[in-house]
Tab-separated table of C-alpha atoms and ligand atoms in Angstrom:
chain	number	residue	atom	x	y	z
A	248	MET	CA	-0.225	-0.037	0.257
A	249	GLN	CA	1.179	3.467	-0.871
A	250	VAL	CA	0.644	6.563	1.758
A	251	ASP	CA	0.856	10.293	0.702
A	252	LEU	CA	2.859	12.195	2.038
A	253	HIS	CA	2.144	15.248	0.402
A	254	ASP	CA	-0.721	16.699	3.074
A	255	ILE	CA	1.684	15.617	6.106
A	256	LEU	CA	4.394	18.156	4.791
A	257	LYS	CA	2.516	20.917	5.091
A	258	ILE	CA	2.409	21.398	8.670
A	259	ASP	CA	4.689	20.806	10.661
A	260	GLY	CA	3.933	18.733	13.751
A	261	LYS	CA	1.078	17.410	12.483
A	262	LYS	CA	0.264	13.612	12.718
A	263	MET	CA	-1.005	10.850	10.947
A	264	GLN	CA	-1.818	7.138	12.028
A	265	VAL	CA	-2.368	4.351	8.934
A	266	ASN	CA	-3.550	0.946	8.912
A	267	ALA	CA	-1.740	-0.225	5.958
A	268	GLU	CA	-2.702	-3.250	4.548
A	269	LEU	CA	0.427	-5.160	2.677
A	270	GLU	CA	0.179	-6.165	-1.003
A	271	MET	CA	2.672	-8.641	-1.002
A	272	ASP	CA	1.836	-12.395	-0.978
A	273	GLN	CA	5.449	-13.439	-0.898
A	274	PHE	CA	8.905	-11.957	0.400
A	275	HIS	CA	11.668	-12.091	-2.152
A	276	GLY	CA	14.589	-13.267	0.031
A	277	THR	CA	18.262	-13.716	-0.772
A	278	PHE	CA	17.926	-17.134	-1.533
A	279	GLY	CA	14.980	-17.279	-2.691
A	280	ASP	CA	10.781	-16.630	-2.516
A	281	TYR	CA	9.274	-17.169	1.142
A	282	PRO	CA	5.500	-17.529	1.258
A	283	ILE	CA	3.449	-15.044	3.858
A	284	VAL	CA	1.229	-17.447	5.744
A	285	ARG	CA	-0.198	-14.340	7.632
A	286	LYS	CA	-0.039	-10.963	7.615
A	287	SER	CA	-1.744	-8.210	9.624
A	288	PRO	CA	-2.009	-4.363	8.764
A	289	VAL	CA	0.947	-2.404	9.296
A	290	SER	CA	0.249	0.086	12.393
A	291	LEU	CA	1.834	3.456	10.903
A	292	GLU	CA	2.896	6.866	13.415
A	293	ILE	CA	3.872	9.478	10.804
A	294	VAL	CA	4.985	12.413	12.745
A	295	ASN	CA	6.324	15.888	10.678
A	296	LYS	CA	9.163	17.349	13.056
A	297	GLY	CA	9.695	20.413	10.936
A	298	ASP	CA	12.198	21.221	8.583
A	299	ARG	CA	10.819	18.375	5.768
A	300	ASN	CA	11.864	15.527	9.154
A	301	LEU	CA	9.362	13.038	8.513
A	302	GLN	CA	9.861	10.501	12.049
A	303	ILE	CA	7.786	7.376	10.813
A	304	LYS	CA	7.320	4.260	13.773
A	305	GLY	CA	5.526	1.182	12.859
A	306	SER	CA	4.426	-1.793	14.150
A	307	SER	CA	3.251	-5.713	12.535
A	308	GLU	CA	3.891	-9.129	12.214
A	309	VAL	CA	4.208	-10.988	9.168
A	310	VAL	CA	4.513	-15.308	9.427
A	311	LEU	CA	6.511	-16.784	6.678
A	312	ALA	CA	6.941	-20.028	5.222
A	313	ILE	CA	10.706	-20.358	5.801
A	314	PRO	CA	12.562	-23.811	5.090
A	315	CYS	CA	13.943	-25.289	8.603
A	316	ASP	CA	17.801	-25.344	8.135
A	317	ARG	CA	18.365	-28.453	8.632
A	318	CYS	CA	15.862	-30.436	7.065
A	319	LEU	CA	14.143	-27.756	4.704
A	320	GLU	CA	10.788	-28.326	5.031
A	321	GLU	CA	9.171	-25.513	5.469
A	322	VAL	CA	8.357	-23.407	9.278
A	323	ASP	CA	5.574	-21.164	10.000
A	324	THR	CA	8.167	-18.337	11.465
A	325	ARG	CA	6.905	-15.054	13.033
A	326	ILE	CA	8.272	-11.996	11.993
A	327	PRO	CA	7.593	-8.789	14.045
A	328	LEU	CA	7.864	-6.097	13.081
A	329	ASP	CA	8.824	-2.885	15.363
A	330	PHE	CA	10.674	0.207	13.797
A	331	GLU	CA	11.003	3.740	13.848
A	332	LYS	CA	12.676	5.656	11.186
A	333	GLU	CA	13.651	9.419	10.214
A	334	VAL	CA	13.486	10.170	6.800
A	335	ASP	CA	14.610	13.427	5.714
A	336	MET	CA	12.766	14.656	2.975
A	337	LYS	CA	15.032	17.579	1.858
A	338	LEU	CA	17.271	15.058	0.500
A	339	ASP	CA	16.416	13.610	-3.053
A	340	GLU	CA	16.015	10.338	-3.736
A	341	GLU	CA	19.264	9.355	-4.191
A	342	GLU	CA	20.643	11.082	-1.908
A	343	ARG	CA	18.450	9.333	0.690
A	344	VAL	CA	19.068	5.597	-0.318
A	345	GLN	CA	22.579	6.677	0.816
A	346	ALA	CA	21.659	8.175	4.002
A	347	LEU	CA	19.689	5.139	4.773
A	348	ASP	CA	21.494	2.466	3.409
A	349	GLU	CA	19.100	0.437	2.515
A	350	GLN	CA	16.399	-0.055	0.371
A	351	TYR	CA	14.619	2.924	-0.676
A	352	PHE	CA	10.693	2.899	0.212
A	353	ILE	CA	9.900	6.553	-0.409
A	354	GLU	CA	9.249	7.752	-4.259
A	355	GLY	CA	8.538	11.371	-4.697
A	356	TYR	CA	5.806	11.665	-2.050
A	357	ASN	CA	4.816	8.452	-1.738
A	358	LEU	CA	5.685	6.002	0.435
A	359	ASP	CA	5.572	2.489	-0.505
A	360	VAL	CA	4.377	0.563	3.066
A	361	ASP	CA	5.734	-3.110	1.530
A	362	LYS	CA	9.238	-1.917	0.752
A	363	LEU	CA	9.337	-0.398	3.865
A	364	VAL	CA	8.532	-3.548	5.351
A	365	CYS	CA	10.764	-5.652	2.964
A	366	SER	CA	13.348	-3.960	4.839
A	367	GLU	CA	12.427	-3.869	7.918
A	368	MET	CA	12.006	-7.633	8.165
A	369	LEU	CA	15.882	-8.467	7.184
A	370	VAL	CA	16.190	-6.781	9.999
A	371	SER	CA	13.948	-8.927	12.108
A	372	TRP	CA	15.369	-11.803	9.940
A	373	PRO	CA	15.493	-15.220	12.503
A	374	SER	CA	19.460	-15.829	12.857
A	375	LYS	CA	17.917	-19.626	13.073
A	376	VAL	CA	14.820	-21.571	11.874
A	377	LEU	CA	14.198	-25.353	12.993
A	378	CYS	CA	11.303	-27.499	12.190
A	379	LYS	CA	11.973	-28.787	16.197
A	380	GLU	CA	14.834	-28.310	17.872
A	381	ASN	CA	15.852	-31.952	17.671
A	382	CYS	CA	15.656	-31.792	13.685
A	383	LYS	CA	17.441	-34.701	12.631
A	384	GLY	CA	17.930	-32.551	9.068
A	385	LEU	CA	18.823	-34.217	5.618
A	386	CYS	CA	21.252	-37.225	5.268
A	387	ASN	CA	24.581	-35.810	3.751
A	388	THR	CA	24.631	-38.100	1.212
A	389	CYS	CA	21.266	-39.751	-0.419
A	390	GLY	CA	19.273	-36.736	0.947
A	391	THR	CA	16.887	-38.376	2.949
A	392	ASN	CA	14.688	-36.180	5.387
A	393	LEU	CA	15.972	-38.444	8.812
A	394	ASN	CA	12.624	-36.919	10.676
A	395	LEU	CA	10.781	-39.506	8.289
A	396	LYS	CA	12.551	-42.312	7.841
A	397	THR	CA	16.625	-43.566	8.468
A	398	CYS	CA	18.870	-44.522	5.389
A	399	ASP	CA	21.625	-47.073	5.161
A	400	CYS	CA	24.307	-44.104	4.246
A	401	GLU	CA	27.650	-44.579	6.187
A	402	PRO	CA	27.519	-41.517	8.623
A	403	THR	CA	30.113	-38.955	7.498
A	404	ASP	CA	31.608	-36.001	9.135
A	405	LEU	CA	30.583	-33.698	6.671
A	406	ASP	CA	29.004	-30.447	8.297
A	407	PRO	CA	25.409	-30.524	7.770
A	408	ARG	CA	25.112	-27.002	6.574
A	409	MET	CA	27.147	-28.232	3.648
A	410	ALA	CA	24.583	-30.374	2.000
A	411	GLN	CA	22.143	-27.020	1.835
A	412	ILE	CA	25.182	-25.204	0.587
A	413	GLN	CA	25.419	-27.653	-1.957
A	414	GLU	CA	21.836	-27.359	-2.681
A	415	ILE	CA	21.752	-23.722	-2.739
A	416	PHE	CA	24.742	-24.050	-4.781
A	417	ASN	CA	22.930	-26.240	-7.258
A	418	LYS	CA	19.805	-24.236	-7.382
A	419	PHE	CA	21.720	-21.538	-8.922
A	420	LYS	CA	23.482	-23.516	-11.263
A	421	GLU	CA	19.545	-24.172	-12.557
A	422	VAL	CA	19.007	-20.598	-13.019
B	28	ZN	ZN1	13.539	-29.441	10.486
B	29	ZN	ZN1	20.967	-41.315	3.365
């Protein structure tokens, strides 16, 4: 959803509150697309701090289907969103991108809530996603999901993460 910032920029001290619906149904991540399982509107508070500075606060929660780090089964993962940003509208778009050091979410006078939320999701991204604490992962040799069945491969010392890196690598080769 786009929020028009024309009105709020006219009056210093003005405050606006918006419940912004997210349009996206999936999140485009570095290693692929993650379906959004649940989303709720982003409650945004935008304040004109004067001198064309805007303070943008927002909170929401998105649930994404993210593959388990070990077995790659999709796990419904809560991504809490709670952010506060200052945007200097005196800067042009290029300067703003550099100042914020992230994907820009304001184009002209439009705040693109989806883009803003995407960059915040990266910030809140979980360091670890497991389907369960004791997930057995995939066999390094044959790729069997060891939570579901066993295989006859000899155990190896290969780091289980190597198998996933290999898989990601293979995905890239297919493209
Ligand atoms: Zn797992
Ligand atoms: Zn195996």
